[in-house]
PDB file of C-alpha atoms in Angstrom:
ATOM      1  CA  MET D 802       1.058  10.465 -13.923  1.00  0.00           C
ATOM      2  CA  ARG D 803       2.100   8.402 -10.908  1.00  0.00           C
ATOM      3  CA  ALA D 804      -0.972   7.385  -8.938  1.00  0.00           C
ATOM      4  CA  PHE D 805      -2.138   4.851  -6.423  1.00  0.00           C
ATOM      5  CA  LEU D 806      -5.307   3.585  -4.813  1.00  0.00           C
ATOM      6  CA  ALA D 807      -5.019   2.864  -1.098  1.00  0.00           C
ATOM      7  CA  VAL D 808      -6.813   2.014   2.104  1.00  0.00           C
ATOM      8  CA  GLU D 809      -6.146   4.468   4.897  1.00  0.00           C
ATOM      9  CA  PRO D 810      -5.535   2.831   8.281  1.00  0.00           C
ATOM     10  CA  SER D 811      -7.132   4.259  11.395  1.00  0.00           C
ATOM     11  CA  ALA D 812      -5.403   7.195  13.062  1.00  0.00           C
ATOM     12  CA  GLU D 813      -4.727   4.954  16.070  1.00  0.00           C
ATOM     13  CA  LEU D 814      -2.938   2.337  13.960  1.00  0.00           C
ATOM     14  CA  LYS D 815      -0.934   4.965  12.078  1.00  0.00           C
ATOM     15  CA  ARG D 816       0.135   6.557  15.379  1.00  0.00           C
ATOM     16  CA  ALA D 817       1.221   3.192  16.818  1.00  0.00           C
ATOM     17  CA  ILE D 818       3.153   2.248  13.676  1.00  0.00           C
ATOM     18  CA  ALA D 819       4.881   5.628  13.418  1.00  0.00           C
ATOM     19  CA  SER D 820       5.932   5.449  17.062  1.00  0.00           C
ATOM     20  CA  SER D 821       7.251   1.898  16.762  1.00  0.00           C
ATOM     21  CA  VAL D 822       9.121   2.592  13.530  1.00  0.00           C
ATOM     22  CA  ALA D 823      10.688   5.756  14.949  1.00  0.00           C
ATOM     23  CA  GLU D 824      11.989   3.719  17.874  1.00  0.00           C
ATOM     24  CA  GLN D 825      13.305   0.920  15.650  1.00  0.00           C
ATOM     25  CA  LEU D 826      15.073   3.401  13.347  1.00  0.00           C
ATOM     26  CA  ARG D 827      16.569   5.434  16.196  1.00  0.00           C
ATOM     27  CA  GLY D 828      20.321   5.520  15.777  1.00  0.00           C
ATOM     28  CA  THR D 829      20.257   4.497  12.114  1.00  0.00           C
ATOM     29  CA  SER D 830      20.912   6.904   9.299  1.00  0.00           C
ATOM     30  CA  GLY D 831      20.176   4.662   6.328  1.00  0.00           C
ATOM     31  CA  TYR D 832      16.394   4.989   6.355  1.00  0.00           C
ATOM     32  CA  ARG D 833      13.841   7.740   6.844  1.00  0.00           C
ATOM     33  CA  ALA D 834      10.410   6.929   8.218  1.00  0.00           C
ATOM     34  CA  VAL D 835       7.325   7.518   6.117  1.00  0.00           C
ATOM     35  CA  PRO D 836       5.473  10.432   7.766  1.00  0.00           C
ATOM     36  CA  GLU D 837       2.512   9.240   9.853  1.00  0.00           C
ATOM     37  CA  PRO D 838      -0.159  10.951   7.689  1.00  0.00           C
ATOM     38  CA  GLN D 839       1.200   9.138   4.612  1.00  0.00           C
ATOM     39  CA  LEU D 840       0.976   5.581   5.982  1.00  0.00           C
ATOM     40  CA  HIS D 841      -1.419   3.530   3.850  1.00  0.00           C
ATOM     41  CA  VAL D 842      -2.106   0.111   2.333  1.00  0.00           C
ATOM     42  CA  THR D 843      -1.655   0.261  -1.428  1.00  0.00           C
ATOM     43  CA  LEU D 844      -4.266  -1.640  -3.410  1.00  0.00           C
ATOM     44  CA  ARG D 845      -3.012  -0.559  -6.817  1.00  0.00           C
ATOM     45  CA  PHE D 846      -0.076   1.531  -8.055  1.00  0.00           C
ATOM     46  CA  TRP D 847       0.366   3.052 -11.490  1.00  0.00           C
ATOM     47  CA  ALA D 848       3.801   4.309 -12.518  1.00  0.00           C
ATOM     48  CA  ALA D 849       2.084   6.017 -15.442  1.00  0.00           C
ATOM     49  CA  LEU D 850      -1.692   6.454 -15.445  1.00  0.00           C
ATOM     50  CA  ALA D 851      -2.930   8.545 -18.364  1.00  0.00           C
ATOM     51  CA  ALA D 852      -4.732  11.636 -17.067  1.00  0.00           C
ATOM     52  CA  GLU D 853      -7.681  10.945 -19.358  1.00  0.00           C
ATOM     53  CA  ARG D 854      -8.211   7.554 -17.602  1.00  0.00           C
ATOM     54  CA  VAL D 855      -8.613   8.997 -14.090  1.00  0.00           C
ATOM     55  CA  ASP D 856     -12.355   9.648 -14.440  1.00  0.00           C
ATOM     56  CA  ASP D 857     -12.850   6.110 -15.826  1.00  0.00           C
ATOM     57  CA  VAL D 858     -10.972   4.659 -12.856  1.00  0.00           C
ATOM     58  CA  VAL D 859     -12.997   6.681 -10.358  1.00  0.00           C
ATOM     59  CA  ARG D 860     -16.296   5.654 -11.992  1.00  0.00           C
ATOM     60  CA  ALA D 861     -15.271   1.983 -12.026  1.00  0.00           C
ATOM     61  CA  LEU D 862     -14.030   1.921  -8.451  1.00  0.00           C
ATOM     62  CA  THR D 863     -16.627   4.053  -6.654  1.00  0.00           C
ATOM     63  CA  PRO D 864     -19.236   1.272  -6.413  1.00  0.00           C
ATOM     64  CA  ILE D 865     -16.554  -1.309  -5.540  1.00  0.00           C
ATOM     65  CA  CYS D 866     -15.222   0.754  -2.655  1.00  0.00           C
ATOM     66  CA  ALA D 867     -18.720   1.638  -1.437  1.00  0.00           C
ATOM     67  CA  ALA D 868     -19.699  -2.042  -1.363  1.00  0.00           C
ATOM     68  CA  HIS D 869     -16.911  -2.963   1.068  1.00  0.00           C
ATOM     69  CA  GLN D 870     -17.390  -2.266   4.756  1.00  0.00           C
ATOM     70  CA  PRO D 871     -14.591  -1.264   7.133  1.00  0.00           C
ATOM     71  CA  PHE D 872     -12.560  -4.241   8.316  1.00  0.00           C
ATOM     72  CA  CYS D 873      -9.767  -5.148  10.693  1.00  0.00           C
ATOM     73  CA  VAL D 874      -6.292  -6.418   9.950  1.00  0.00           C
ATOM     74  CA  ASP D 875      -3.437  -7.263  12.278  1.00  0.00           C
ATOM     75  CA  VAL D 876       0.176  -6.199  11.942  1.00  0.00           C
ATOM     76  CA  ALA D 877       1.863  -9.518  11.282  1.00  0.00           C
ATOM     77  CA  GLY D 878       5.442  -9.019  12.401  1.00  0.00           C
ATOM     78  CA  ALA D 879       8.715  -7.201  12.221  1.00  0.00           C
ATOM     79  CA  LEU D 880      10.025  -4.870   9.553  1.00  0.00           C
ATOM     80  CA  SER D 881      10.835  -6.561   6.276  1.00  0.00           C
ATOM     81  CA  THR D 882      12.039  -5.713   2.757  1.00  0.00           C
ATOM     82  CA  PHE D 883      11.082  -6.922  -0.688  1.00  0.00           C
ATOM     83  CA  GLY D 884      14.410  -8.756  -0.889  1.00  0.00           C
ATOM     84  CA  PRO D 885      18.080  -7.829  -1.152  1.00  0.00           C
ATOM     85  CA  ARG D 886      17.682  -6.117  -4.513  1.00  0.00           C
ATOM     86  CA  ARG D 887      14.798  -3.980  -3.254  1.00  0.00           C
ATOM     87  CA  SER D 888      15.917  -3.332   0.300  1.00  0.00           C
ATOM     88  CA  ASN D 889      15.306   0.385  -0.191  1.00  0.00           C
ATOM     89  CA  VAL D 890      11.786  -0.088   1.238  1.00  0.00           C
ATOM     90  CA  LEU D 891      10.944  -1.280   4.749  1.00  0.00           C
ATOM     91  CA  TRP D 892       7.411  -2.519   5.331  1.00  0.00           C
ATOM     92  CA  LEU D 893       5.160  -4.191   7.862  1.00  0.00           C
ATOM     93  CA  ALA D 894       3.172  -7.207   6.722  1.00  0.00           C
ATOM     94  CA  LEU D 895      -0.528  -7.259   7.504  1.00  0.00           C
ATOM     95  CA  ASP D 896      -2.481 -10.332   8.536  1.00  0.00           C
ATOM     96  CA  ASP D 897      -5.710 -10.113   6.557  1.00  0.00           C
ATOM     97  CA  VAL D 898      -7.554 -12.226   9.130  1.00  0.00           C
ATOM     98  CA  ASP D 899     -10.914 -12.436   7.337  1.00  0.00           C
ATOM     99  CA  ALA D 900      -9.490 -11.979   3.805  1.00  0.00           C
ATOM    100  CA  LYS D 901     -11.536  -8.786   3.433  1.00  0.00           C
ATOM    101  CA  LEU D 902      -8.551  -6.766   2.259  1.00  0.00           C
ATOM    102  CA  ALA D 903      -7.708  -9.425  -0.327  1.00  0.00           C
ATOM    103  CA  ALA D 904     -11.350  -9.436  -1.485  1.00  0.00           C
ATOM    104  CA  LEU D 905     -11.245  -5.672  -1.927  1.00  0.00           C
ATOM    105  CA  ALA D 906      -7.981  -5.898  -3.890  1.00  0.00           C
ATOM    106  CA  HIS D 907      -9.491  -8.631  -6.078  1.00  0.00           C
ATOM    107  CA  ASP D 908     -12.649  -6.607  -6.770  1.00  0.00           C
ATOM    108  CA  VAL D 909     -10.569  -3.519  -7.604  1.00  0.00           C
ATOM    109  CA  ASP D 910      -8.461  -5.547 -10.029  1.00  0.00           C
ATOM    110  CA  ALA D 911     -11.575  -7.006 -11.702  1.00  0.00           C
ATOM    111  CA  ALA D 912     -13.237  -3.580 -12.033  1.00  0.00           C
ATOM    112  CA  LEU D 913     -10.102  -2.132 -13.583  1.00  0.00           C
ATOM    113  CA  ALA D 914      -9.795  -5.061 -15.995  1.00  0.00           C
ATOM    114  CA  ALA D 915     -13.394  -4.430 -17.075  1.00  0.00           C
ATOM    115  CA  ILE D 916     -12.398  -0.943 -18.272  1.00  0.00           C
ATOM    116  CA  GLY D 917      -9.298  -2.166 -20.070  1.00  0.00           C
ATOM    117  CA  ILE D 918      -6.627  -1.635 -17.424  1.00  0.00           C
ATOM    118  CA  ALA D 919      -4.405  -4.690 -17.209  1.00  0.00           C
ATOM    119  CA  ARG D 920      -4.642  -6.850 -14.114  1.00  0.00           C
ATOM    120  CA  GLU D 921      -1.859  -6.663 -11.564  1.00  0.00           C
ATOM    121  CA  GLU D 922       0.671  -9.380 -12.358  1.00  0.00           C
ATOM    122  CA  ARG D 923       2.188  -9.625  -8.894  1.00  0.00           C
ATOM    123  CA  PRO D 924       0.262 -11.342  -6.115  1.00  0.00           C
ATOM    124  CA  PHE D 925      -1.343  -8.997  -3.600  1.00  0.00           C
ATOM    125  CA  ARG D 926       0.840  -8.720  -0.505  1.00  0.00           C
ATOM    126  CA  PRO D 927      -0.929  -6.611   2.126  1.00  0.00           C
ATOM    127  CA  HIS D 928       1.605  -4.327   3.784  1.00  0.00           C
ATOM    128  CA  ILE D 929       2.287  -0.798   4.926  1.00  0.00           C
ATOM    129  CA  THR D 930       5.493   0.846   3.726  1.00  0.00           C
ATOM    130  CA  VAL D 931       7.018   2.436   6.823  1.00  0.00           C
ATOM    131  CA  ALA D 932      10.481   3.640   5.738  1.00  0.00           C
ATOM    132  CA  ARG D 933      12.586   4.257   2.660  1.00  0.00           C
ATOM    133  CA  ALA D 934      16.329   4.240   2.153  1.00  0.00           C
ATOM    134  CA  ARG D 935      18.007   7.622   2.116  1.00  0.00           C
ATOM    135  CA  GLY D 936      19.529   8.347  -1.283  1.00  0.00           C
ATOM    136  CA  ARG D 937      20.520   5.465  -3.499  1.00  0.00           C
ATOM    137  CA  GLY D 938      22.334   3.535  -0.778  1.00  0.00           C
ATOM    138  CA  ARG D 939      20.916   0.316   0.515  1.00  0.00           C
TER     139      ARG D 939
END
């Protein structure tokens, strides 16, 4: 199954982002905004997580998530993409001022590795996906 682990931003931040993105996308038809309730910071994504591993993941991550306190991040700039080949996703970079988000992502990765789930190969890039391309067009 497709699954992800994420940090949910505050309602205030989600509201501000949704409003700003709606304004920036006004008049364009190529992208649709991610609905405000769905805005999040992905810590880990699985294209295919075996259903029988879900309980293992929850058990491994519960103490990790409980050990981390709420933290602040700043929105770091304008809309961006993951490059010309992956311009179907627009995102906002986050400035992890105190590196607390990166520490959480690291601890999650280590806990998952301890139960036999491969570490994430790509470097952690804190961001919030805010819009996706309509259809297959870029």
